[in-house]
PDB file of C-alpha atoms in Angstrom:
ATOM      1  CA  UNK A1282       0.000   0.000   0.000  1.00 89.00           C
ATOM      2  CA  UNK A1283       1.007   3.662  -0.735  1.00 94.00           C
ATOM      3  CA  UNK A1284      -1.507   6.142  -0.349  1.00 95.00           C
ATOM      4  CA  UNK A1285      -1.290  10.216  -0.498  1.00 97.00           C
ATOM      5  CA  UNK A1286      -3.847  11.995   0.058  1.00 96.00           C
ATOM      6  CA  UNK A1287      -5.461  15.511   1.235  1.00 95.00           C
ATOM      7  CA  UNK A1288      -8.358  17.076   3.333  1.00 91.00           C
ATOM      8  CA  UNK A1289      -9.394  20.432   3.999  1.00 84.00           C
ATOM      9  CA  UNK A1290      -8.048  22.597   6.427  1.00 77.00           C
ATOM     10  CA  UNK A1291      -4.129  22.265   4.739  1.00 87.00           C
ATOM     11  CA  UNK A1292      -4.748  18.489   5.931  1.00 94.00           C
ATOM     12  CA  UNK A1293      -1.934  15.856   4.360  1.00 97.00           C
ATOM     13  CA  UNK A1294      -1.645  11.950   4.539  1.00 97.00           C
ATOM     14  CA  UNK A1295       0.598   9.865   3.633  1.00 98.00           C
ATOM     15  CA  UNK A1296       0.339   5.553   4.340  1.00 97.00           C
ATOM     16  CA  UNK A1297       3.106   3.301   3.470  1.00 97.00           C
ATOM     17  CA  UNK A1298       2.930  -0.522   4.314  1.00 97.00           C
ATOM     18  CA  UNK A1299       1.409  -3.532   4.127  1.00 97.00           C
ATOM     19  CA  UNK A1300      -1.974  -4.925   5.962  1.00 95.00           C
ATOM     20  CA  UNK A1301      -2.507  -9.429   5.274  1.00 96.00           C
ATOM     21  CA  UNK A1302      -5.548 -10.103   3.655  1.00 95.00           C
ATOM     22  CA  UNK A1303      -6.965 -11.055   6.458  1.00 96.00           C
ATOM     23  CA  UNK A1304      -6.087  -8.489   8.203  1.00 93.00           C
ATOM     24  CA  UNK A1305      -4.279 -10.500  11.126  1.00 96.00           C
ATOM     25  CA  UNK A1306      -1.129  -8.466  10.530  1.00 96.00           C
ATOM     26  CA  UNK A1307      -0.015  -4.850   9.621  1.00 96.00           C
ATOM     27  CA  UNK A1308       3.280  -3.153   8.598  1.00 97.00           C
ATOM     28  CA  UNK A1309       1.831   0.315   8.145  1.00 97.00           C
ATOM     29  CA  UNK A1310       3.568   3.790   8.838  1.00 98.00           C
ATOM     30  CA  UNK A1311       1.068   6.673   8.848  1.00 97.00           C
ATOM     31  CA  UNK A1312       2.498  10.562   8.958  1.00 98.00           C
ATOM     32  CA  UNK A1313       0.977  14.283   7.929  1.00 97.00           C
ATOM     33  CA  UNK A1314      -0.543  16.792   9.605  1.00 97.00           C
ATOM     34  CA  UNK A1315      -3.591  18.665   9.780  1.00 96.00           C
ATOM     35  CA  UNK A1316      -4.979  21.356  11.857  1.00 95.00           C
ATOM     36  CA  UNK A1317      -6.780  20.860  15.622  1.00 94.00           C
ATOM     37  CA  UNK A1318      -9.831  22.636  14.931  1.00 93.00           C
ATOM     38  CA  UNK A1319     -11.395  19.424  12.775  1.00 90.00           C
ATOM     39  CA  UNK A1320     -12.104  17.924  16.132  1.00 90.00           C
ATOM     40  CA  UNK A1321     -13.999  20.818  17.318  1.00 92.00           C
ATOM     41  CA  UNK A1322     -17.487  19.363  16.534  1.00 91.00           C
ATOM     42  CA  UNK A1323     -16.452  17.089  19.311  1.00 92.00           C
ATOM     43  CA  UNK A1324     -15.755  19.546  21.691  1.00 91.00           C
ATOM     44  CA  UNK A1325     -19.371  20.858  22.181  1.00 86.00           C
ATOM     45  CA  UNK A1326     -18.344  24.484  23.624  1.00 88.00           C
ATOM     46  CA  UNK A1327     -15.125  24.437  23.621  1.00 92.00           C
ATOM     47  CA  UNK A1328     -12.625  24.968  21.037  1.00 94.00           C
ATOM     48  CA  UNK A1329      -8.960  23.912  19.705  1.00 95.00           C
ATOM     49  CA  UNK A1330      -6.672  25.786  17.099  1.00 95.00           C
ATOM     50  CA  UNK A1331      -3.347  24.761  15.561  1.00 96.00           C
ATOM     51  CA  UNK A1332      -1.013  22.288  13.654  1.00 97.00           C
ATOM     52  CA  UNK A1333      -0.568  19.139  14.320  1.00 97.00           C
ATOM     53  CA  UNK A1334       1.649  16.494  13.098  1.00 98.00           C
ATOM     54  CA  UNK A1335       1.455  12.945  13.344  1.00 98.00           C
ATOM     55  CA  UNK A1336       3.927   9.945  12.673  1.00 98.00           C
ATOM     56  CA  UNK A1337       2.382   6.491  13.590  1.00 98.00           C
ATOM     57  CA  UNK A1338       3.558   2.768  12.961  1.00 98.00           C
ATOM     58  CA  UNK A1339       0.984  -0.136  13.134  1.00 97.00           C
ATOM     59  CA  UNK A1340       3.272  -3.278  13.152  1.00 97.00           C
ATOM     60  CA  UNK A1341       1.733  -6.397  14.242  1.00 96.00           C
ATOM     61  CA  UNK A1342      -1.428  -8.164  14.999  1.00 95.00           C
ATOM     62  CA  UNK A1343      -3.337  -4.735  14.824  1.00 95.00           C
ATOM     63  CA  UNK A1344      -3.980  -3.936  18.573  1.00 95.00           C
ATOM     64  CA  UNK A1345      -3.031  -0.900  20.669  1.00 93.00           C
ATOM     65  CA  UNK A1346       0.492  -2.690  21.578  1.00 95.00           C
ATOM     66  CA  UNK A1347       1.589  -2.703  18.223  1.00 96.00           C
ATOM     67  CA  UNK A1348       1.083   0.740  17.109  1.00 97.00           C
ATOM     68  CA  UNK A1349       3.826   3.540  18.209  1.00 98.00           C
ATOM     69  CA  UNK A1350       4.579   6.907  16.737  1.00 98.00           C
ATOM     70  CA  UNK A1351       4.121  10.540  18.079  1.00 98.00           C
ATOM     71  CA  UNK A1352       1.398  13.427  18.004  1.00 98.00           C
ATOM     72  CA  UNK A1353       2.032  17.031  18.429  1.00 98.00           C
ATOM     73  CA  UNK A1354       0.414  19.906  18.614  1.00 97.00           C
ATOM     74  CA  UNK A1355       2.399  22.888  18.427  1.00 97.00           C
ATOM     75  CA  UNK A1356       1.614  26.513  19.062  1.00 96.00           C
ATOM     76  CA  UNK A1357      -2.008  25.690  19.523  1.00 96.00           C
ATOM     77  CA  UNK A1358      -4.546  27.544  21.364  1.00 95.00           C
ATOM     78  CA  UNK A1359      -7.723  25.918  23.446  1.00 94.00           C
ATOM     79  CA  UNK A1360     -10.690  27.834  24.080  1.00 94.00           C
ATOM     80  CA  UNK A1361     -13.379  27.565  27.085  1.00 91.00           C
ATOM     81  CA  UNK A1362     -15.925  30.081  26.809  1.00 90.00           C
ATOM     82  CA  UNK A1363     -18.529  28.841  29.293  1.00 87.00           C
ATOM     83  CA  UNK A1364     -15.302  29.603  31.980  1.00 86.00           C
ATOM     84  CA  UNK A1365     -14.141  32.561  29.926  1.00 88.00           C
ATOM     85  CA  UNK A1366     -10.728  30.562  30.098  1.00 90.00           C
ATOM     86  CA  UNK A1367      -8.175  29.778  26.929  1.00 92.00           C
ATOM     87  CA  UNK A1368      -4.640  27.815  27.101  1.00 93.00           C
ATOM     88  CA  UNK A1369      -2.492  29.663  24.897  1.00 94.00           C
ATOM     89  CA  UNK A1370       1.088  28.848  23.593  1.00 96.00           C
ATOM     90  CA  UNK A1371      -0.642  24.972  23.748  1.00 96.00           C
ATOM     91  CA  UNK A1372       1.974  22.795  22.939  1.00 98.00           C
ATOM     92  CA  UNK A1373       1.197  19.356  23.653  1.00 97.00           C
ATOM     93  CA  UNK A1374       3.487  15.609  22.579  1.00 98.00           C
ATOM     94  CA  UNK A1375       1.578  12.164  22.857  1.00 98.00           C
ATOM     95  CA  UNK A1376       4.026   9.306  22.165  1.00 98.00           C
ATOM     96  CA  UNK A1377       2.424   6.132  21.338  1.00 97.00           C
ATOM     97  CA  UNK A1378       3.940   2.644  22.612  1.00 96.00           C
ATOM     98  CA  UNK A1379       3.950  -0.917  24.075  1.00 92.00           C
ATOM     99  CA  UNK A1380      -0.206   0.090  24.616  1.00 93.00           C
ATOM    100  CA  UNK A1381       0.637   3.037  26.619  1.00 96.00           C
ATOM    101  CA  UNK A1382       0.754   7.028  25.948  1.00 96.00           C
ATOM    102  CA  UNK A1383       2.670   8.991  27.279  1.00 97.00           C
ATOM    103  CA  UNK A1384       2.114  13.187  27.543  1.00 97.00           C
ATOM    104  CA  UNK A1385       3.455  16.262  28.160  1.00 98.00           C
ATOM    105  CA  UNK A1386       1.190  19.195  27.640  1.00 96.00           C
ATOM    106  CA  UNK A1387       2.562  22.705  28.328  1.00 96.00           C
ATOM    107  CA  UNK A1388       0.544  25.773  28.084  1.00 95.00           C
ATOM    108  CA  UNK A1389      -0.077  29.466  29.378  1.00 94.00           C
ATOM    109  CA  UNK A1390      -3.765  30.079  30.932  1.00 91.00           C
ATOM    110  CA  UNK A1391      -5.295  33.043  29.610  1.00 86.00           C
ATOM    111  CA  UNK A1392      -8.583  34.749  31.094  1.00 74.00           C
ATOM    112  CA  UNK A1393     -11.283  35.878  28.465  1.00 64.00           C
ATOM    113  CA  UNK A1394     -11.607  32.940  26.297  1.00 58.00           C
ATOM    114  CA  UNK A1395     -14.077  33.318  23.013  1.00 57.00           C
TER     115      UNK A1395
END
């Protein structure tokens, strides 16, 4: 398999690998980046701005112990109006492996969030 593809919002894909017919093992690597803000329909009131790359391996029985990789948001911004509070300067790493995350989110808290 070797896909490309694109999405709105600047939103880039790229998968490399192979998956068995039968789907009982995977050598894919997934990588790109898109912006935050598509999961804001998630989010009910709140909101989320900013890049975010992601390089992930499935290799294996698919399962969460056989996919690693790292997330990242980067100079992102998260918004709670209903608290009038926002996380600026958001900058937040998720590394992916052995079934476990791992995070570091860093951020300044901001009053007046819209």
């Amino acid at each position: 398999m070797n896909l490309n593809g694109t999405g709105p919002g600047g939103t880039r894909v790229r998968v490399d690998g192979t998956v068995a017919r039968d789907f009982s093992t995977a050598n894919l690597q997934v990588a790109g980046n898109t912006d935050s803000a598509a999961v804001n329909p998630l989010l009910r009131t709140r909101s989320i701005e900013g890049p975010v790359t992601f390089d992930l391996r499935l290799n294996g029985r698919p399962s969460l112990e056989a996919l690693s990789g790292r997330v990242e948001l980067r100079g992102g911004r998260l918004a709670e109006p209903k608290l009038g509070l926002s996380i600026d300067d958001l900058n937040a790493v998720a590394d992916l492996a052995g079934g476990r995350i791992n995070l570091d989110v860093q951020g300044a808290v901001e009053a007046g969030a819209t």
